[in-house]
CSV table of N, CA and C in Angstrom, one decimal:
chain,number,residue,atom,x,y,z
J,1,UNK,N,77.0,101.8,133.7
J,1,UNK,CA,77.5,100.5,133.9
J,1,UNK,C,76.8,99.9,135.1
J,2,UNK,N,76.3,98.6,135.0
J,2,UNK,CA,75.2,98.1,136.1
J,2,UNK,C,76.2,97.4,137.0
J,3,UNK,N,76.1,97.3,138.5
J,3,UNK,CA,76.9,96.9,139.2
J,3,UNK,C,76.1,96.2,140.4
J,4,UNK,N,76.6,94.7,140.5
J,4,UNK,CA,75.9,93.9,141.3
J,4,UNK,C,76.4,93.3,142.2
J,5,UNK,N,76.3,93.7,143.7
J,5,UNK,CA,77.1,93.1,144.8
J,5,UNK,C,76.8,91.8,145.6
J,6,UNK,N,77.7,91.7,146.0
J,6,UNK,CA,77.8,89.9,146.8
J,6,UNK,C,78.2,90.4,148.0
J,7,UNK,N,78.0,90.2,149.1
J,7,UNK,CA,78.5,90.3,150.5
J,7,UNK,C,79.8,88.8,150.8
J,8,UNK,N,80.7,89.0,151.1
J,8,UNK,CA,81.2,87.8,151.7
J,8,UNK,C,81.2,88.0,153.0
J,9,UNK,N,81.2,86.9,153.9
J,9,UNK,CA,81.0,86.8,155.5
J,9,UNK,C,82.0,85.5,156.0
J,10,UNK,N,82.3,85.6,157.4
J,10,UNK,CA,83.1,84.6,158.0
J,10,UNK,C,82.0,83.6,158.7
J,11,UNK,N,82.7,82.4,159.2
J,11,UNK,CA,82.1,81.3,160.2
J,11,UNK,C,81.5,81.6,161.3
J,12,UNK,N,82.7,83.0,162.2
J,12,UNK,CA,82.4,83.1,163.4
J,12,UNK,C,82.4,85.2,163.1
J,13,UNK,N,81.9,85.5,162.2
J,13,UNK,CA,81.8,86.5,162.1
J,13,UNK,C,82.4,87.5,162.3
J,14,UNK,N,83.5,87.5,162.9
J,14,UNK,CA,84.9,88.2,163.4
J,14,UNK,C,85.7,89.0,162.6
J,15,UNK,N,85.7,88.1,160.7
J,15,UNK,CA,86.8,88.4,159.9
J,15,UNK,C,85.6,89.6,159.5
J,16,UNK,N,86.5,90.7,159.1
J,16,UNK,CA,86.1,91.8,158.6
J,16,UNK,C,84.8,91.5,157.1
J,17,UNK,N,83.9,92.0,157.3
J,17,UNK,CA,82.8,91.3,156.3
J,17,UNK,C,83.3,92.9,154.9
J,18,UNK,N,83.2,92.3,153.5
J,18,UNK,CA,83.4,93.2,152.5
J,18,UNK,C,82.4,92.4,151.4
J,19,UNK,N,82.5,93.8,150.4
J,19,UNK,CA,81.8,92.9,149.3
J,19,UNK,C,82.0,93.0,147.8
J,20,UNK,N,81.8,91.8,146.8
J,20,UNK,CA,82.2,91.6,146.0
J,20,UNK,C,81.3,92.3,144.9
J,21,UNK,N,82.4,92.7,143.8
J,21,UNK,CA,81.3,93.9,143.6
J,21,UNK,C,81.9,93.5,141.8
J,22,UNK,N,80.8,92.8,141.0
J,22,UNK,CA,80.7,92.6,139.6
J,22,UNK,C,80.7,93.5,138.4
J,23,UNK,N,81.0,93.6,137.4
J,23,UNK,CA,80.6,94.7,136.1
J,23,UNK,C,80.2,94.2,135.0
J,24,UNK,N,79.2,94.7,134.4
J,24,UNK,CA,78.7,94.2,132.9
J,24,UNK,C,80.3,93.9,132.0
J,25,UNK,N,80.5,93.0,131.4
J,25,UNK,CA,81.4,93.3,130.4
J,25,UNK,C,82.6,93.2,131.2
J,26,UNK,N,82.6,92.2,132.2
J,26,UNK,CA,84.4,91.6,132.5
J,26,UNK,C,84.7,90.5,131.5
J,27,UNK,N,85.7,90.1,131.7
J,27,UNK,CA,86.0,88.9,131.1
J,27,UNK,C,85.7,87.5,131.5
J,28,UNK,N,85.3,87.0,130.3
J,28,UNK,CA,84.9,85.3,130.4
J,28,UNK,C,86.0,84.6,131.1
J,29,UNK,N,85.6,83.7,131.8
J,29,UNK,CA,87.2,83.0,132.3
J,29,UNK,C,87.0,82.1,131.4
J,30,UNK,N,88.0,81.4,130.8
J,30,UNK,CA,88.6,80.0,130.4
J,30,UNK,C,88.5,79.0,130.7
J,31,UNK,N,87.9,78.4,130.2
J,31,UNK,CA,87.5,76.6,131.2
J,31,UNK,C,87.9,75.6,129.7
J,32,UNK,N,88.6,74.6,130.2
J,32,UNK,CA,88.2,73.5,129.5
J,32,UNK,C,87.1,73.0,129.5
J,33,UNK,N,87.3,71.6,128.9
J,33,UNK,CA,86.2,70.9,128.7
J,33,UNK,C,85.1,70.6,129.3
J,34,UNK,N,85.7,70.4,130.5
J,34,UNK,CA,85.5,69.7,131.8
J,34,UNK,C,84.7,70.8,132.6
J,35,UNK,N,85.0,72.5,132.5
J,35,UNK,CA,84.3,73.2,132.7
J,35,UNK,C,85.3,74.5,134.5
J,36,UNK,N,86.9,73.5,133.9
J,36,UNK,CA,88.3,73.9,134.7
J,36,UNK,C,88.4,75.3,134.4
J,37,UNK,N,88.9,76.2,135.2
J,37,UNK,CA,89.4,77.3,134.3
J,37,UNK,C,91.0,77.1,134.4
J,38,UNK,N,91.7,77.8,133.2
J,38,UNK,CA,92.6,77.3,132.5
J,38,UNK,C,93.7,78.0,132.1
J,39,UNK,N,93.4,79.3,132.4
J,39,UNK,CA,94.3,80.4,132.9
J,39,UNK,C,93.3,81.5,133.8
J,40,UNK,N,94.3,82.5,134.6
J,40,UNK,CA,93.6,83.3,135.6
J,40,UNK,C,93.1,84.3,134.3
J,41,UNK,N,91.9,84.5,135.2
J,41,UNK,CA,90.7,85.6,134.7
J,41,UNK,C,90.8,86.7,135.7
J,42,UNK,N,91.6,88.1,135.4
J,42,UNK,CA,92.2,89.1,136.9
J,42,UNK,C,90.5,90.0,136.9
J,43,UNK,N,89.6,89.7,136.1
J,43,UNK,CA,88.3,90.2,136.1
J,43,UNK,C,87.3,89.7,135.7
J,44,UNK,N,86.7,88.6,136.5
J,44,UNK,CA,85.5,87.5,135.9
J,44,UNK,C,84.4,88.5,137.2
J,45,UNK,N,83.1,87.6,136.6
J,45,UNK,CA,82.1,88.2,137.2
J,45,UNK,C,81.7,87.2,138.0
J,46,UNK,N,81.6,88.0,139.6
J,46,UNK,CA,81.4,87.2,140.3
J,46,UNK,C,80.1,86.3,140.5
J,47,UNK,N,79.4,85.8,139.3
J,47,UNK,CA,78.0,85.0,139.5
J,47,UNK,C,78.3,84.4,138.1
J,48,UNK,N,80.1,84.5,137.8
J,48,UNK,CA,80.6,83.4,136.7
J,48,UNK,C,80.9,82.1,137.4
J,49,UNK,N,81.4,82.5,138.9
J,49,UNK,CA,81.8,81.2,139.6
J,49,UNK,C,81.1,80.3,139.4
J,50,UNK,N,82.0,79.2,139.6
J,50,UNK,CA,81.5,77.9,139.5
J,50,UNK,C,81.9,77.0,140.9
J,51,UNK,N,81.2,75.5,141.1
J,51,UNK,CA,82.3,75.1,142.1
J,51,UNK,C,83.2,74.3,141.5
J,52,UNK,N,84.6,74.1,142.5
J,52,UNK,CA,85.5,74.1,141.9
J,52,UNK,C,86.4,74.9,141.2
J,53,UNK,N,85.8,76.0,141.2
J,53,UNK,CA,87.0,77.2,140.7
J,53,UNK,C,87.7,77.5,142.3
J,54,UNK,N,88.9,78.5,141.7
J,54,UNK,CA,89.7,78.9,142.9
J,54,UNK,C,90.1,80.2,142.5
J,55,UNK,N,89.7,80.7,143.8
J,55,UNK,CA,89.9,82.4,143.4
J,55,UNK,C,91.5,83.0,143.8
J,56,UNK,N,91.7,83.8,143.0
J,56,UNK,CA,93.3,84.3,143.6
J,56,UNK,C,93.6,85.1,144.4
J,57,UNK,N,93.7,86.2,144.7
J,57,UNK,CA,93.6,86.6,146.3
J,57,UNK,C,92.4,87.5,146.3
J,58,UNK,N,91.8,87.7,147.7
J,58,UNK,CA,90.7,88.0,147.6
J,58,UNK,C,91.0,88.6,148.6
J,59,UNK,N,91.0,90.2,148.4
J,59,UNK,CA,91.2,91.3,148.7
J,59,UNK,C,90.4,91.4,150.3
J,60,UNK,N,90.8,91.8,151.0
J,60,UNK,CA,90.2,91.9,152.8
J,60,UNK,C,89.5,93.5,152.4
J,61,UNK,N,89.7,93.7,151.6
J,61,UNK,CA,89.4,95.4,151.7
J,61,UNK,C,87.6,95.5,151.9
J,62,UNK,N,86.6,96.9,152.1
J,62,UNK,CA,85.9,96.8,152.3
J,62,UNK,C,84.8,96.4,151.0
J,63,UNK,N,85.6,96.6,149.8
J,63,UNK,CA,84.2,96.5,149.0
J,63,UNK,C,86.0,95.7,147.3
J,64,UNK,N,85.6,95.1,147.0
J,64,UNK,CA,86.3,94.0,146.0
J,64,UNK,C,85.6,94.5,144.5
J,65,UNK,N,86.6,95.0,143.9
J,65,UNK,CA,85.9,95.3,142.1
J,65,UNK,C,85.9,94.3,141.4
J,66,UNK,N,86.4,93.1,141.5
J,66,UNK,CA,86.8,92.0,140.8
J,66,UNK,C,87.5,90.6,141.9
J,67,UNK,N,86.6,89.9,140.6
J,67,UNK,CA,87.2,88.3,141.7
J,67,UNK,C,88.0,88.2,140.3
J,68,UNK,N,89.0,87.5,141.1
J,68,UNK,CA,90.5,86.8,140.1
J,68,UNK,C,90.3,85.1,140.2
J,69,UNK,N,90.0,84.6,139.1
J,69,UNK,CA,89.5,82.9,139.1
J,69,UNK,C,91.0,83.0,138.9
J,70,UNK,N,91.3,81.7,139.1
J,70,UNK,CA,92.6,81.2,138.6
J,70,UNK,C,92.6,79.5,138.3
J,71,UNK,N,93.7,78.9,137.8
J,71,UNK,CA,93.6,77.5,137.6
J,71,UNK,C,93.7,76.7,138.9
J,72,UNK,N,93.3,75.9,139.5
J,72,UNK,CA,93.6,75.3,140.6
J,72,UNK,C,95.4,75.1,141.0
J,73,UNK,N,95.7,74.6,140.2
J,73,UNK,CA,97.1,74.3,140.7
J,73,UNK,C,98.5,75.5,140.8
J,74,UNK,N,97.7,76.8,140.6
J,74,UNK,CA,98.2,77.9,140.6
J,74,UNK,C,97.7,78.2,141.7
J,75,UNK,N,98.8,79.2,142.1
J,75,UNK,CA,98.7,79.8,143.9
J,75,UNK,C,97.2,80.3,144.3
J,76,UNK,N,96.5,80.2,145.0
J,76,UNK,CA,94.8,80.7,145.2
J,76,UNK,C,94.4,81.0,146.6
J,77,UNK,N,94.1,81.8,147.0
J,77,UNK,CA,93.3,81.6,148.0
J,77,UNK,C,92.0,80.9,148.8
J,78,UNK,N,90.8,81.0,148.2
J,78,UNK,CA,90.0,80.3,148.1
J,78,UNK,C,89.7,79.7,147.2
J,79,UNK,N,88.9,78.3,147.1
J,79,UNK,CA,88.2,77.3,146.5
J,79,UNK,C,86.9,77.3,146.8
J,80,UNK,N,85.5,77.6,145.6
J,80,UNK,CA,84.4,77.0,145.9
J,80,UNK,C,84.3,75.8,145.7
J,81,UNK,N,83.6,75.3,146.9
J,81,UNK,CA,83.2,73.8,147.3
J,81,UNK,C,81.8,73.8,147.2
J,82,UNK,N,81.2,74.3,146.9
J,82,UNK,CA,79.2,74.0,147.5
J,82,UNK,C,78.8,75.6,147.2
J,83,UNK,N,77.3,75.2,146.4
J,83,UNK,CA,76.7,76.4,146.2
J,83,UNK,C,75.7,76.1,147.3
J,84,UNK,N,74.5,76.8,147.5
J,84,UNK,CA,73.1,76.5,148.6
J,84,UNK,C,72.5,77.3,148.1
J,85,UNK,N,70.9,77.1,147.7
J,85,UNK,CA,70.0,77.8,147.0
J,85,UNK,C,69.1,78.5,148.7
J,86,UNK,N,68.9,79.6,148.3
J,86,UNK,CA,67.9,80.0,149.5
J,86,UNK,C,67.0,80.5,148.3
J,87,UNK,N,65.5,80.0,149.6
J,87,UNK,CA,64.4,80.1,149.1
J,87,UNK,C,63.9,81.7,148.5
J,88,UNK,N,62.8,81.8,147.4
J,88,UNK,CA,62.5,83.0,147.5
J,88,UNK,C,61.8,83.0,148.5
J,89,UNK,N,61.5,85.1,148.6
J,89,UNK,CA,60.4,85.3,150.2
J,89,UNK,C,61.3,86.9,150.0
J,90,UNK,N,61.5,87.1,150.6
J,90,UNK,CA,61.4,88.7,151.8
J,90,UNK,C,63.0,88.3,152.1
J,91,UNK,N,64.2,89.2,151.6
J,91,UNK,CA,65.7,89.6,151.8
J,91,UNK,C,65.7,88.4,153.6
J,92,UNK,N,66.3,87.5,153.4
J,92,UNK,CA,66.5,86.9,155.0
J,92,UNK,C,67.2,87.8,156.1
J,93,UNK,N,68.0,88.4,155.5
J,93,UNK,CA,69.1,89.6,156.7
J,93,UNK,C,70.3,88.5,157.1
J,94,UNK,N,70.9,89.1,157.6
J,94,UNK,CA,72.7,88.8,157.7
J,94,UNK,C,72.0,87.8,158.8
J,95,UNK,N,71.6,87.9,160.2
J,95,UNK,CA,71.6,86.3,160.5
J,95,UNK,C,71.2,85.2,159.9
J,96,UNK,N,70.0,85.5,159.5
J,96,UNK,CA,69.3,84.5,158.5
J,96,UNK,C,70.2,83.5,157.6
J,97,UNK,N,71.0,84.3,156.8
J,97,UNK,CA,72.5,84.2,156.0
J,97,UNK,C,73.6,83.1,156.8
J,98,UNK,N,73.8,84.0,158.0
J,98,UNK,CA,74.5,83.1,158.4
J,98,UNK,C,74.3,81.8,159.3
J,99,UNK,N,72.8,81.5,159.5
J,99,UNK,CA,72.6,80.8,160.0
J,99,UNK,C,72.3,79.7,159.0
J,100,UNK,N,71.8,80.0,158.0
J,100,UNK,CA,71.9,78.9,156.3
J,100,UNK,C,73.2,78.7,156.1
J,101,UNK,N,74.1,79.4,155.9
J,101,UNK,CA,75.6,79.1,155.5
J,101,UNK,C,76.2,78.5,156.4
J,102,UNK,N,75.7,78.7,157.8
J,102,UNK,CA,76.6,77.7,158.5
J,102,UNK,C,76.6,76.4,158.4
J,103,UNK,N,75.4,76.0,158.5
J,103,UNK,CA,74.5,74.7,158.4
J,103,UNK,C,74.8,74.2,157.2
J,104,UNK,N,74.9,74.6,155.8
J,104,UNK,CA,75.0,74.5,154.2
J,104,UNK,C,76.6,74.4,154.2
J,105,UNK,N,77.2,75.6,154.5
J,105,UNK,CA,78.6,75.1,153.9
J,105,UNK,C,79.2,74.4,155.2
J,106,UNK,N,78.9,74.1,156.5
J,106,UNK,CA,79.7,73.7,157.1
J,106,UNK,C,79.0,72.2,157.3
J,107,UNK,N,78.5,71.6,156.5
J,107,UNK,CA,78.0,70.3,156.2
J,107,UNK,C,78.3,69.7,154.9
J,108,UNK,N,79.2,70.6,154.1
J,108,UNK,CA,79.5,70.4,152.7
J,108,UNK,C,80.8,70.4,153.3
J,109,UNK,N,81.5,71.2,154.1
J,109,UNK,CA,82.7,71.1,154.0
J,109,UNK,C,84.1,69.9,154.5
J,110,UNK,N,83.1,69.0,155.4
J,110,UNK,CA,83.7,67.7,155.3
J,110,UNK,C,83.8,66.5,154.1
J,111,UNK,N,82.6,67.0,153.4
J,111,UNK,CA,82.6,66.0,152.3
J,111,UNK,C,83.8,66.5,151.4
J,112,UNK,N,83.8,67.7,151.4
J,112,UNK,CA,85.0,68.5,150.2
J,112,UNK,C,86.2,68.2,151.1
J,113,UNK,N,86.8,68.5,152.2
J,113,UNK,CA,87.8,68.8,153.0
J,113,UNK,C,88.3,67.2,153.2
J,114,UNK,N,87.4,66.1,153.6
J,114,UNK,CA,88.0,65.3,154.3
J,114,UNK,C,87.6,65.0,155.8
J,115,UNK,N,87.4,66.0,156.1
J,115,UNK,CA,87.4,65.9,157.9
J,115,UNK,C,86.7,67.2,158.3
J,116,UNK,N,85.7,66.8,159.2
J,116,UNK,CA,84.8,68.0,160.0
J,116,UNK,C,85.7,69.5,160.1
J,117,UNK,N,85.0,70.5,159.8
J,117,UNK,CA,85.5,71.6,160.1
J,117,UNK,C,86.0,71.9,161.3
J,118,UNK,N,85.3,71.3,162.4
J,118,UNK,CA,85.7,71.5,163.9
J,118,UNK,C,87.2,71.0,163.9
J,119,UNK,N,87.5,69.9,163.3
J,119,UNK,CA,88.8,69.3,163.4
J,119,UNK,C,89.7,69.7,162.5
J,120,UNK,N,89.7,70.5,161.5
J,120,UNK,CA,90.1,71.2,159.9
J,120,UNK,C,91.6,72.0,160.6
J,121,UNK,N,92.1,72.4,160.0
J,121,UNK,CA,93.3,73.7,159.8
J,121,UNK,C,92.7,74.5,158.7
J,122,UNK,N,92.0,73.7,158.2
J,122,UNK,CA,91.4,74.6,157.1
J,122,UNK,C,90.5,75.5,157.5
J,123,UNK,N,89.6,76.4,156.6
J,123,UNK,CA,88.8,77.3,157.1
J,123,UNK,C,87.6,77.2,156.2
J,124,UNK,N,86.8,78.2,156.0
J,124,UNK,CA,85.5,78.8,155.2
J,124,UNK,C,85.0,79.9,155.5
J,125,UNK,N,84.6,80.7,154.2
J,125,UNK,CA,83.7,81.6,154.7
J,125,UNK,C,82.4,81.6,153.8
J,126,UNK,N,81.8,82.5,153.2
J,126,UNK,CA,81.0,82.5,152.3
J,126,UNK,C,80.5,83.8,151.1
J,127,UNK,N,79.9,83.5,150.1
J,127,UNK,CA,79.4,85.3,149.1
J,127,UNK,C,78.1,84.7,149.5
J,128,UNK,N,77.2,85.7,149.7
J,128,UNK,CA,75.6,85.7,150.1
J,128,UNK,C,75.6,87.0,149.4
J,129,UNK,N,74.2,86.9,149.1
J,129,UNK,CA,73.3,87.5,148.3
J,129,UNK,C,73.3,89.2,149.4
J,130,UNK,N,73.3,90.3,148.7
J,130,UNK,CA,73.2,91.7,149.6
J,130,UNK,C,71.9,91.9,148.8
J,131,UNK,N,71.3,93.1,149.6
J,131,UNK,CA,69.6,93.4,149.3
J,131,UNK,C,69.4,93.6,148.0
J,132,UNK,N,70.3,93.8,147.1
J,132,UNK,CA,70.5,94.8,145.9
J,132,UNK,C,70.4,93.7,144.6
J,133,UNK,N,71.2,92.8,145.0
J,133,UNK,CA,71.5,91.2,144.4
J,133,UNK,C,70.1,90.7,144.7
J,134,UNK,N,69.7,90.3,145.9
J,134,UNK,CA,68.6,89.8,146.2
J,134,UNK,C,67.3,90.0,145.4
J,135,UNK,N,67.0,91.5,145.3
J,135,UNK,CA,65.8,92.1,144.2
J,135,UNK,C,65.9,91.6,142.7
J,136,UNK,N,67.4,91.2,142.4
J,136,UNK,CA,67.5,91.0,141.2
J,136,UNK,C,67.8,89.4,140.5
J,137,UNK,N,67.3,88.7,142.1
J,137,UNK,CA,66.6,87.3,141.8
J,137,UNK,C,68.2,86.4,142.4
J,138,UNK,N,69.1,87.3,142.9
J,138,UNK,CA,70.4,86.3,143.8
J,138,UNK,C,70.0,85.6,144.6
J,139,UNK,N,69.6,84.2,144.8
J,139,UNK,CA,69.6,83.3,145.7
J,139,UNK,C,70.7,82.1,146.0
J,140,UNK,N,71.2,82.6,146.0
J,140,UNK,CA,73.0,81.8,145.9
J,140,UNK,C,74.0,82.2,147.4
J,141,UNK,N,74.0,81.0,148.2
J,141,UNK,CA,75.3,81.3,148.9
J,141,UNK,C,76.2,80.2,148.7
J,142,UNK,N,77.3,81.1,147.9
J,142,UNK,CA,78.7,80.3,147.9
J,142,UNK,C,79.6,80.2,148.3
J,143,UNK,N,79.7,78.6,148.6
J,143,UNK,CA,80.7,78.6,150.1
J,143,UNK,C,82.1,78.0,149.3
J,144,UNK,N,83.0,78.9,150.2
J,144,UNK,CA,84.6,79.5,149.6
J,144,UNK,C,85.7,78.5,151.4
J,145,UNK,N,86.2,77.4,150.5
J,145,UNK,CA,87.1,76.6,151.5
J,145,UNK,C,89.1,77.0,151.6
J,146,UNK,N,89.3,78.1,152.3
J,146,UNK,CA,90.9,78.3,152.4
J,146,UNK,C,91.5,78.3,153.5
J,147,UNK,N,93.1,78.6,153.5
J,147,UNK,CA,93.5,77.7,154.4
J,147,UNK,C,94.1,79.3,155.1
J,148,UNK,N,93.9,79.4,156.4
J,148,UNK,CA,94.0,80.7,157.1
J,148,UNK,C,95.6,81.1,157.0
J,149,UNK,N,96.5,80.3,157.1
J,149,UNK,CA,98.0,80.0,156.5
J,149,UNK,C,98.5,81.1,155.6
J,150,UNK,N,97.5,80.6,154.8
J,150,UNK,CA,97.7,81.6,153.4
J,150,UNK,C,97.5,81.0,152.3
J,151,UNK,N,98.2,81.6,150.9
J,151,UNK,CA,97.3,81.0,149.9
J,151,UNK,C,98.3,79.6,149.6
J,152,UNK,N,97.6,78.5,149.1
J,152,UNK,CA,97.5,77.5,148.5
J,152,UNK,C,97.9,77.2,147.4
J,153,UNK,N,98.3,75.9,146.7
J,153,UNK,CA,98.7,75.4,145.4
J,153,UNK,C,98.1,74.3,145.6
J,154,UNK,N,97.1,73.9,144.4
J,154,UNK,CA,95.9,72.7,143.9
J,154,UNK,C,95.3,73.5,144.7
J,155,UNK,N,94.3,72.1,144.8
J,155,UNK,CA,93.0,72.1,144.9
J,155,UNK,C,92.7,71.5,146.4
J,156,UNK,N,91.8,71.9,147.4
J,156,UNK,CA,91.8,71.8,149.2
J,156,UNK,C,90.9,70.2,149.0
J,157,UNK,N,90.0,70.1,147.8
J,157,UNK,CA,89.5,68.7,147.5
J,157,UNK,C,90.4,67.7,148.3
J,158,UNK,N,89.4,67.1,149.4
J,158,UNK,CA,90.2,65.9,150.0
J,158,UNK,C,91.3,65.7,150.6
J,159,UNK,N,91.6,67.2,151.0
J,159,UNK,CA,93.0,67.8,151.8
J,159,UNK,C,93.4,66.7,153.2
J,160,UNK,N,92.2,67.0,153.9
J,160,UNK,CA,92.6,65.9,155.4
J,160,UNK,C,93.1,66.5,156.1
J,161,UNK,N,92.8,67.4,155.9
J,161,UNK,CA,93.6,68.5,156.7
J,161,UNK,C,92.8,69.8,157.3
């Protein structure tokens, strides 16, 4: 079974960094028309995400077998808000990463949020590409908007908060 990891990482690097870890052959999540998902998927693959989905809780542990989509208006932890393509070249390394994601998602996150992250209650963190993912053409960092509180009901879109 082929298995392909995602690193997620924090703003200020502090929160414990773990990683998201995909399998051939989970399940498709459910989307309407529109491209919503529509009931929770407790095993989608994590490079199914879309933005606009919302993940259901997302495990602090050090390594995640599965991301849980769920429907927005159902309890969630995180919401993707913004993908950011990084260039090909040579693996950037974990600053490099976090110096793109800061700049990328924390320039996207007032347009999703409402109001500058400096001023937020809300939070972010991000999934970046790990060396492994990287070789196998991952240039994707997806940036993930939640509220440190705890989990959520809807969608952080336009929160103001």
């Amino acid at each position: 079974m082929a298995r392909t990891i995602r690193a997620i990482a924090a703003v200020a690097g502090a929160v414990a960094v773990f990683a998201t870890v995909s399998c051939s052959g989970d399940d498709e999540p459910q989307r309407d028309p529109s491209g919503n998902v529509t009931e929770t998927a407790d095993s989608a693959d994590v490079f199914d995400i879309k933005v606009g989905d919302c993940l259901g809780d997302v495990d602090n542990a050090d390594e995640v077998t599965d991301v849980v989509l769920a429907p927005c208006e159902d309890e969630h932890t995180h919401e993707v808000y913004a993908i950011a393509e990084v260039p090909d070249g040579q693996f950037p390394g974990a600053d490099a990463f976090q110096n793109r994601a800061t700049k990328q998602c924390g320039a996207r996150f007032a347009e999703f949020v409402g109001v500058a992250w400096k001023n937020s209650e809300l939070d972010y963190n991000w999934l970046q590409p790990t060396e492994e993912s990287w070789e196998q053409g991952d240039r994707q960092i997806v940036c993930l908007a939640y509220d440190p509180a705890g989990p959520v009901t809807g969608t952080l879109e336009g929160a103001g908060r």
